[in-house]
Amino acid sequence: MMVRGGLIVVLAAGLAACSGPQSVLAPHGPQAQSLAWLIWTIVAVCCVVWALVIVALAAALVRPQRRRKGDPAAQRRLSIVVGTATAGTVIVIAAFTFISFRATASLQPAGPYPVTIHVRAYQWWWEVTYPDAEDGGSFVTANEIHVPVGEPVRVQLSAADVIHSFWIPSLAGKQDLIPGRTTEIVVSASSPGVYRGQCAEFCGFQHAHMALSVVADEKDAFEAWKASQRQSAAVPDNDDTRHGERVFTRGACAGCHTIRGTAAIGRTGPDLTHVGSRRTIGAGLFETTQGSLAAWIADPQALKPGNTMPQVSLSPAELKALAAYMASLK
């Protein structure tokens, strides 16, 4: 009973890992469906090959040895079996190569796309730029990508420091981001939702904490989100947030970050114009709340050692006001 219970737990855990917002086996777009089909095809063929090998091995073990020795007919049959197995192996490998090429070819841009975005990877966060020259100006955000449902999006990728890998398992395949070079991939979602992405190339000590979210919105919601993101930061509406804005713009924060509509125009760190509207901070490290913002500002190295944000000396009142101001930027 204990063994059976253990097997049930292992199987349940394994099946649970096949679903969720970050799974290649839970596709939500044509590119991801193509890759899922490829995976299941390879698994099915490998299972068949494994079964045939086991059957052949069992037959070889139970068959009397004396019938094979000195029997020309048996030797011919053996040669046919070996030749057939060799030819079958070549055919299977060639088929795998062909279907892999067809599946991965669909991931590359091949035509005009209504939406093109630029993603630049840093240790350890993602900068996302929406150029949108045709409909009213570009804007920059971080660690969160919004895409319209049902429309393929061309994602142009680059890296500022080391090689990273852009991977949204439920929507597309992997594509490396290489310093000094621009690569591309197509991402499309067939249904609204939030899909999790993860850097798939070891990029340093905090590689595991380099995640991002892809939010698939209906067309109207996507356009509304873009319109809101183009706006400058909200003007503080109470004493606490006004104090926080002063702490930000007059202190060290403004040297590294941009908040559009203020004097802060730093380019070293993420654009924080609408940071309060993002789902997470620290590239997926924590849900965005006033408390998590305060904890991050108070000691970023304790939460994500090795990141480029230094610890800034603030009084408790300044920290509270600054966190309130950050949370209000929606």
XYZ file of C-alpha atoms in Angstrom:
330
model
C 0.000 0.000 0.000
C 2.832 2.386 0.821
C 4.473 1.709 -2.544
C 1.175 2.294 -4.350
C 0.624 5.510 -2.439
C 4.115 6.685 -3.276
C 3.585 5.992 -6.985
C 0.315 7.918 -6.937
C 2.049 10.909 -5.329
C 4.884 10.820 -7.871
C 2.469 10.562 -10.813
C 0.296 13.369 -9.439
C 3.336 15.584 -8.986
C 4.508 14.814 -12.493
C 1.134 15.532 -14.084
C 0.764 18.747 -12.082
C 4.035 19.969 -13.595
C 2.533 19.581 -17.076
C 0.059 22.431 -16.592
C 0.099 25.991 -15.330
C 1.290 29.307 -16.792
C 4.800 28.028 -17.574
C 4.523 24.680 -19.331
C 5.371 23.576 -22.847
C 2.677 20.916 -22.444
C -0.035 23.544 -21.891
C 0.221 25.528 -25.161
C -1.830 28.701 -25.654
C -0.643 29.797 -29.069
C 0.094 28.346 -32.506
C 3.867 28.393 -32.052
C 3.613 26.631 -28.688
C 1.117 24.140 -30.097
C 3.550 23.307 -32.868
C 6.280 22.617 -30.310
C 3.943 20.585 -28.088
C 2.971 18.472 -31.091
C 6.680 17.939 -31.797
C 7.335 16.859 -28.213
C 4.437 14.395 -28.108
C 5.398 12.961 -31.507
C 8.968 12.343 -30.387
C 7.774 10.820 -27.103
C 5.337 8.504 -28.930
C 7.937 7.341 -31.462
C 10.523 6.791 -28.737
C 8.006 4.720 -26.760
C 7.330 2.540 -29.799
C 11.059 2.082 -30.425
C 11.623 1.242 -26.779
C 8.833 -1.379 -26.892
C 10.260 -2.952 -30.052
C 13.716 -3.135 -28.515
C 12.331 -4.797 -25.383
C 10.403 -7.345 -27.471
C 13.503 -8.116 -29.556
C 15.618 -8.460 -26.434
C 13.103 -10.816 -24.830
C 12.912 -12.896 -27.999
C 16.693 -13.153 -28.150
C 16.891 -14.274 -24.531
C 14.256 -17.013 -24.758
C 15.193 -18.338 -28.174
C 17.378 -21.532 -28.033
C 20.950 -20.676 -28.981
C 21.518 -23.962 -30.786
C 18.961 -23.122 -33.452
C 20.872 -20.054 -34.532
C 24.339 -21.595 -34.755
C 25.195 -23.045 -38.163
C 21.702 -22.441 -39.536
C 22.006 -20.409 -42.788
C 18.307 -19.547 -42.784
C 18.533 -18.225 -39.238
C 21.598 -16.158 -40.152
C 19.730 -14.624 -43.089
C 16.783 -13.768 -40.872
C 19.150 -12.230 -38.352
C 20.790 -10.153 -41.075
C 17.381 -8.972 -42.258
C 16.427 -7.988 -38.726
C 19.659 -6.064 -38.161
C 19.386 -4.356 -41.561
C 15.776 -3.426 -40.930
C 16.641 -2.004 -37.495
C 19.475 0.056 -38.953
C 17.308 1.414 -41.759
C 14.525 2.147 -39.288
C 16.926 4.094 -37.086
C 18.070 6.215 -40.004
C 14.459 6.871 -41.061
C 13.427 7.859 -37.527
C 16.367 10.247 -37.099
C 15.722 11.801 -40.504
C 12.020 12.208 -39.674
C 12.882 13.822 -36.333
C 15.227 16.240 -38.095
C 12.580 17.188 -40.660
C 9.699 17.738 -38.236
C 11.978 19.634 -35.851
C 12.982 21.956 -38.675
C 9.344 22.517 -39.670
C 8.267 23.172 -36.087
C 11.077 25.585 -35.221
C 10.787 27.419 -38.556
C 7.349 28.654 -37.462
C 8.990 30.523 -34.562
C 10.859 32.945 -36.806
C 9.272 36.119 -38.226
C 8.330 35.715 -41.868
C 6.052 38.642 -42.640
C 4.752 42.013 -41.505
C 3.351 42.099 -37.978
C 0.995 44.661 -36.488
C 2.955 44.735 -33.231
C 6.728 44.726 -32.811
C 8.442 45.117 -29.469
C 12.046 45.204 -28.341
C 13.230 43.230 -25.341
C 16.688 43.870 -23.909
C 18.044 41.639 -21.170
C 20.175 42.782 -18.272
C 21.521 41.014 -15.198
C 18.811 40.440 -13.970
C 15.813 42.147 -15.466
C 14.075 42.715 -18.788
C 13.600 46.076 -20.508
C 10.603 46.135 -22.863
C 10.174 48.880 -25.471
C 7.025 49.444 -27.527
C 8.174 51.565 -30.501
C 4.662 52.130 -31.898
C 5.818 54.893 -34.213
C 2.640 54.605 -36.278
C 0.078 55.181 -33.579
C 1.351 57.692 -31.169
C 4.749 57.317 -29.553
C 6.886 54.759 -27.854
C 7.215 53.869 -24.209
C 9.385 51.646 -22.045
C 8.406 49.229 -19.319
C 10.096 46.340 -17.524
C 9.651 42.674 -16.702
C 6.128 42.556 -18.122
C 4.950 42.230 -21.719
C 1.414 42.830 -22.928
C 0.290 41.329 -26.228
C -3.063 41.345 -28.060
C -4.893 38.027 -28.183
C -4.899 36.344 -31.592
C -2.196 38.520 -33.151
C 1.396 37.419 -33.691
C 3.911 39.777 -32.106
C 7.439 40.166 -33.415
C 9.864 40.297 -30.478
C 13.312 41.687 -31.256
C 15.837 40.559 -28.675
C 19.203 41.861 -27.506
C 21.376 41.654 -24.404
C 23.386 44.258 -22.560
C 25.849 42.037 -20.751
C 25.915 38.221 -21.064
C 23.955 35.704 -23.136
C 20.395 35.237 -21.951
C 17.544 33.175 -23.410
C 13.984 34.378 -23.886
C 11.475 31.620 -23.182
C 7.705 31.742 -22.717
C 6.943 27.981 -22.643
C 3.158 28.325 -23.080
C 3.469 30.691 -26.054
C 6.705 30.099 -27.971
C 10.093 28.450 -28.062
C 13.459 29.683 -26.859
C 15.578 32.363 -28.465
C 18.968 33.525 -27.254
C 19.750 37.180 -26.550
C 23.340 37.859 -27.536
C 25.323 41.034 -26.760
C 26.013 42.955 -29.953
C 23.439 41.072 -32.000
C 19.678 41.285 -32.513
C 17.633 38.098 -32.739
C 13.899 37.653 -33.242
C 11.036 35.387 -32.311
C 7.266 35.392 -32.782
C 4.969 35.238 -29.758
C 1.221 34.867 -30.042
C -1.512 33.954 -27.587
C -4.788 32.336 -28.586
C -6.576 33.173 -25.334
C -6.402 35.892 -22.663
C -4.287 35.118 -19.654
C -1.012 35.625 -17.843
C 1.869 33.452 -18.947
C 5.164 33.174 -17.160
C 8.514 33.353 -18.866
C 11.984 32.549 -17.631
C 15.524 33.114 -18.824
C 16.594 29.694 -20.095
C 20.334 30.344 -20.299
C 22.426 30.462 -17.143
C 23.287 34.144 -16.900
C 24.773 34.489 -13.454
C 24.124 34.066 -9.778
C 20.505 35.277 -9.936
C 19.573 33.436 -13.125
C 16.681 31.711 -11.353
C 15.262 35.123 -10.453
C 15.100 36.425 -13.998
C 11.464 35.843 -14.852
C 8.889 37.900 -16.696
C 5.156 37.917 -17.290
C 3.335 37.984 -20.611
C -0.194 39.325 -20.298
C -2.465 38.499 -23.251
C -5.248 41.070 -23.492
C -8.231 41.346 -25.769
C -7.690 43.973 -28.465
C -9.572 46.772 -26.695
C -7.872 46.080 -23.368
C -4.476 45.989 -25.066
C -5.055 49.364 -26.720
C -6.256 50.790 -23.410
C -3.155 49.446 -21.679
C -0.898 51.040 -24.310
C -2.697 54.355 -23.969
C -2.210 54.285 -20.201
C 1.460 53.358 -20.494
C 2.141 56.297 -22.811
C 0.997 58.690 -20.124
C 3.411 60.332 -17.731
C 3.430 59.230 -14.133
C 0.451 60.109 -11.987
C 0.841 63.292 -9.981
C 1.028 62.561 -6.235
C -2.306 63.309 -4.560
C -1.431 63.279 -0.862
C 1.335 64.404 1.458
C 2.832 60.933 1.782
C 3.248 60.359 -1.972
C 4.378 63.958 -2.536
C 7.075 63.364 0.069
C 7.976 60.121 -1.686
C 8.330 61.871 -5.032
C 10.728 64.385 -3.505
C 12.776 61.583 -1.962
C 12.956 59.890 -5.339
C 13.760 62.840 -7.573
C 16.165 64.574 -5.192
C 17.992 61.465 -4.082
C 20.068 58.705 -5.615
C 17.066 56.956 -7.202
C 16.761 59.535 -9.985
C 20.320 58.848 -11.070
C 19.443 55.344 -12.223
C 15.705 55.314 -12.964
C 13.264 57.189 -15.161
C 9.822 58.322 -14.090
C 8.296 60.187 -17.014
C 6.803 63.501 -16.037
C 9.401 64.094 -13.317
C 13.037 65.143 -13.197
C 14.129 61.503 -12.914
C 15.714 60.456 -16.212
C 18.260 57.805 -15.196
C 18.844 54.946 -17.617
C 20.803 52.411 -15.572
C 17.810 50.700 -13.992
C 14.256 49.906 -15.107
C 11.831 52.646 -16.143
C 9.537 53.022 -13.130
C 6.886 55.310 -14.633
C 4.087 52.797 -14.001
C 5.814 50.366 -11.663
C 2.772 50.193 -9.374
C 0.702 48.658 -12.179
C 3.101 45.778 -12.782
C 2.352 42.414 -11.297
C 5.780 41.817 -9.822
C 9.005 43.573 -8.904
C 12.562 42.288 -9.130
C 11.818 40.321 -12.358
C 9.212 38.085 -10.790
C 10.724 38.084 -7.310
C 7.707 39.456 -5.408
C 4.149 40.548 -6.059
C 4.011 44.334 -6.348
C 2.746 45.764 -3.102
C 3.753 48.744 -1.003
C 5.315 46.354 1.486
C 7.384 44.474 -1.078
C 8.513 47.772 -2.610
C 9.624 48.986 0.802
C 11.500 45.751 1.467
C 13.231 45.953 -1.911
C 14.247 49.595 -1.469
C 15.453 48.985 2.085
C 17.890 46.218 1.171
C 17.878 44.980 -2.442
C 21.070 43.008 -1.972
C 19.526 40.914 0.776
C 16.599 39.952 -1.482
C 18.499 39.517 -4.729
C 22.254 39.418 -4.073
C 24.446 40.657 -6.901
C 21.925 42.907 -8.620
C 23.133 46.371 -9.580
C 20.876 48.351 -7.260
C 22.805 49.677 -4.238
C 21.363 50.093 -0.794
C 20.315 53.713 -0.249
C 20.323 55.165 3.226
C 16.826 56.403 4.094
C 15.062 57.282 7.280
C 11.973 55.200 8.158
C 9.721 58.115 7.164
C 11.472 58.519 3.817
C 11.272 54.796 3.122
C 7.571 54.691 3.918
C 6.838 57.712 1.726
C 8.972 56.421 -1.138
C 7.264 53.012 -1.094
C 3.853 54.702 -1.061
C 4.863 56.833 -4.038
C 6.132 53.803 -5.973
C 2.916 51.889 -5.283
C 0.861 54.851 -6.541
C 2.534 54.848 -9.975
C -0.157 53.012 -11.914
